[in-house]
GROMACS .gro file of C-alpha atoms in nm:
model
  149
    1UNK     CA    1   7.786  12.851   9.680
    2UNK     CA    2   8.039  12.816   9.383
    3UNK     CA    3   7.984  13.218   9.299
    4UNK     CA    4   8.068  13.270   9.647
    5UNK     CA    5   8.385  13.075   9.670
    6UNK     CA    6   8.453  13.244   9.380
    7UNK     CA    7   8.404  13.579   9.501
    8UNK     CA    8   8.609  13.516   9.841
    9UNK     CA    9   8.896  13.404   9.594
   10UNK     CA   10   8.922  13.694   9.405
   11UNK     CA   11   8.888  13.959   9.728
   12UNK     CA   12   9.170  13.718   9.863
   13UNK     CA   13   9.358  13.717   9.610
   14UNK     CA   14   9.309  14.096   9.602
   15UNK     CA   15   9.416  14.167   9.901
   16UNK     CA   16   9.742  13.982   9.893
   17UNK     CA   17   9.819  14.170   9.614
   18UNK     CA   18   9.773  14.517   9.747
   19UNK     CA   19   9.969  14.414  10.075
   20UNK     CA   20  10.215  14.241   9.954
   21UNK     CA   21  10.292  14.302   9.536
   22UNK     CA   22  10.163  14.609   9.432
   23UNK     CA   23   9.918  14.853   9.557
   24UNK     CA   24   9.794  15.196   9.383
   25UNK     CA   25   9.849  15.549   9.568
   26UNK     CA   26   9.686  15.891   9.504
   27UNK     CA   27   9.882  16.162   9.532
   28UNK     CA   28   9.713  16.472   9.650
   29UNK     CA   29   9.960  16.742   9.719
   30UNK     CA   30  10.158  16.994   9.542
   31UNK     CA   31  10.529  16.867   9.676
   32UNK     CA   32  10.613  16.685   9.358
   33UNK     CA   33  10.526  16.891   9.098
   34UNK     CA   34  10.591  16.923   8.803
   35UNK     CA   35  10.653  16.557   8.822
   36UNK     CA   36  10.348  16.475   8.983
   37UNK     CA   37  10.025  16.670   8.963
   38UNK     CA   38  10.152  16.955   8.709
   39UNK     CA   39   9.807  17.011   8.553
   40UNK     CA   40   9.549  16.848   8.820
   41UNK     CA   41   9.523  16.853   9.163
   42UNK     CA   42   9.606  16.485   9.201
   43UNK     CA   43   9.755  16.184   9.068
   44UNK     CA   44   9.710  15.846   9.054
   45UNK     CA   45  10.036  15.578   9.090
   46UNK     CA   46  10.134  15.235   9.079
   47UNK     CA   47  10.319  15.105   9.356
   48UNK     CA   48  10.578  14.823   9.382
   49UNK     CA   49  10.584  14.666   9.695
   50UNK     CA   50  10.815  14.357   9.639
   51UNK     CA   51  11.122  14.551   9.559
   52UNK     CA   52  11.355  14.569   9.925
   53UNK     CA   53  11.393  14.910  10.011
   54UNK     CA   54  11.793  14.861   9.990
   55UNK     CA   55  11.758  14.807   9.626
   56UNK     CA   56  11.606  15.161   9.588
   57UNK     CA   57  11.842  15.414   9.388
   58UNK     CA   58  11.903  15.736   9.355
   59UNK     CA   59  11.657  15.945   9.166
   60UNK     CA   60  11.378  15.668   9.225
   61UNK     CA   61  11.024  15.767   9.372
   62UNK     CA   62  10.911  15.608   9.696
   63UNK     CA   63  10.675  15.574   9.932
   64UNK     CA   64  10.786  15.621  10.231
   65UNK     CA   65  10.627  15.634  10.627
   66UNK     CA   66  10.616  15.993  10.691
   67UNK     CA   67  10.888  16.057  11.010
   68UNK     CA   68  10.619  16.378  11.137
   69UNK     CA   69  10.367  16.160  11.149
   70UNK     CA   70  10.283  15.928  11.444
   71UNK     CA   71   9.985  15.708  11.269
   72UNK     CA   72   9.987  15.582  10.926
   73UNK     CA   73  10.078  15.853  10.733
   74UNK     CA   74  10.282  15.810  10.424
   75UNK     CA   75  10.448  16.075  10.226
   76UNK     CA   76  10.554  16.015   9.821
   77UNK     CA   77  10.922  16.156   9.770
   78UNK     CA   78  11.226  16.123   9.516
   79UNK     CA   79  11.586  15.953   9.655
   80UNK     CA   80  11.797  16.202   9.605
   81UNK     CA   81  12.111  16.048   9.801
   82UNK     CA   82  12.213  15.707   9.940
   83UNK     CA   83  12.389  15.575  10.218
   84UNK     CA   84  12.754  15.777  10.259
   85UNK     CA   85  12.661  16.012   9.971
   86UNK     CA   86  12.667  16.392  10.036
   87UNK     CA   87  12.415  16.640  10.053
   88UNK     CA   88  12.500  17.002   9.941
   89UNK     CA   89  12.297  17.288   9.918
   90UNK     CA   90  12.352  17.645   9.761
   91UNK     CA   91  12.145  17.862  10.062
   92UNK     CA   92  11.812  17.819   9.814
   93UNK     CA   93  11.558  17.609  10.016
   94UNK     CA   94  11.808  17.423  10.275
   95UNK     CA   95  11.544  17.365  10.521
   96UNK     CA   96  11.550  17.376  10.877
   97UNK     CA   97  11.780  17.020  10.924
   98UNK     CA   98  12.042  17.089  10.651
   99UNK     CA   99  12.080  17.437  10.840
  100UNK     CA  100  12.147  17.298  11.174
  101UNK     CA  101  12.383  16.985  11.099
  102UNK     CA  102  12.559  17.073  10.751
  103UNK     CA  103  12.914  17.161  10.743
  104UNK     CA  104  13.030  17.439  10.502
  105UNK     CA  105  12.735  17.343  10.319
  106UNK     CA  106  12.763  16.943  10.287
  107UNK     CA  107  12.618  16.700  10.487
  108UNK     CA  108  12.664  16.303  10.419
  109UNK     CA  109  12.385  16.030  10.518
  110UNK     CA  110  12.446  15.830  10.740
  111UNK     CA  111  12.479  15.451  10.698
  112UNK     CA  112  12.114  15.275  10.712
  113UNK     CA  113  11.938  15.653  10.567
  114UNK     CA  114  11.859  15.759  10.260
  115UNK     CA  115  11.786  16.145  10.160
  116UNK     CA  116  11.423  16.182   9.976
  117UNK     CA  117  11.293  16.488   9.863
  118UNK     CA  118  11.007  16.681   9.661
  119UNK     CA  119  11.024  16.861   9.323
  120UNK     CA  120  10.861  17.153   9.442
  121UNK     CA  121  11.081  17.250   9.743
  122UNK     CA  122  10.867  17.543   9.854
  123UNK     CA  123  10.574  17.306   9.898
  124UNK     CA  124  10.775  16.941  10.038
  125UNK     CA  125  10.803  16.868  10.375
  126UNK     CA  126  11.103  16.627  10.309
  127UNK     CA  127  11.482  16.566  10.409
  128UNK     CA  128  11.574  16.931  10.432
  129UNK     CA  129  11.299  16.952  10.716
  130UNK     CA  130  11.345  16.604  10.908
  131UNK     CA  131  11.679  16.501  10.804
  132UNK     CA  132  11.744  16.119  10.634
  133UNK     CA  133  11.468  15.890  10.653
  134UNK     CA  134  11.604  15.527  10.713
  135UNK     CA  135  11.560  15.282  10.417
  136UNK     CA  136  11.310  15.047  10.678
  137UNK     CA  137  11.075  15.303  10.603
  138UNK     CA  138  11.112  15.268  10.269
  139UNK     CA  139  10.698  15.118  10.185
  140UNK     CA  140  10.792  15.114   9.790
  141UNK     CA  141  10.869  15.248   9.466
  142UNK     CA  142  10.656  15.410   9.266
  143UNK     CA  143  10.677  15.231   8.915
  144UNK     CA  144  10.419  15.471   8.718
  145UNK     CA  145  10.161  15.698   8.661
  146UNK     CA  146   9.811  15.530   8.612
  147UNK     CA  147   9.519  15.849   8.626
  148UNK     CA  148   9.590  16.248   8.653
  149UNK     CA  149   9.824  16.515   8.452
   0.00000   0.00000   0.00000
């Protein structure tokens, strides 16, 4: 009975963990390379769950609820603007968003948003696509690299 309890304590207290603290996520696609995945197919990251998505910066790595998506689905992208900073783009890889509401090139997030995007910009479905993401859907930050190249 003791191994038991002891057992349903540690699945407990591994589950509170991974909803709550910090959880592990495998990244599987080619969007944020050479960051992620620049000699494997996949890669294996730690999570923070406990910092509040308006405590994110710029250049930080998040997890984020993917806006095409209508289940579950979670995309892993890098902030690269904030809240009333601007978004410019040189005609390389604007996407089909930035084409549609940028003016003379510049487009500033709104209030709430954030701007993510992937390393690899032929491969990321990110900002340029879907336009800002809002910081609610911010799921966490990505504090490391645990398994993959």
């Amino acid at each position: 009975m003791r191994r038991w309890l002891k057992v349903a304590g540690l699945c407990l207290a591994g589950y509170v963990t991974t909803s709550n603290i910090a959880t592990v996520t495998l990244i599987v696609d080619e969007s944020m390379q050479p960051t992620y995945n620049h000699h494997s197919s996949w890669s294996l990251v730690l999570v923070d769950l406990l910092t509040p998505a308006t405590s994110i910066g710029r250049g930080e790595v998040v997890v984020v609820r993917d806006p095409g998506e209508t289940d579950e689905g979670y995309i892993v992208k890098k902030v690269t603007a904030l809240a009333g900073e601007e978004v410019q783009w040189n005609g390389e890889h604007p996407g089909a968003y930035l084409k549609a509401n940028a003016t003379e090139g510049k487009y500033v997030v709104p209030a709430g948003n954030c701007w993510i995007e992937g390393d690899n910009p032929r491969k990321s479905v990110d900002s340029r696509r879907f336009g800002p993401v809002p910081t609610g859907h911010i799921e966490g930050r990505v504090i490391c690299k645990l398994l993959g190249k």
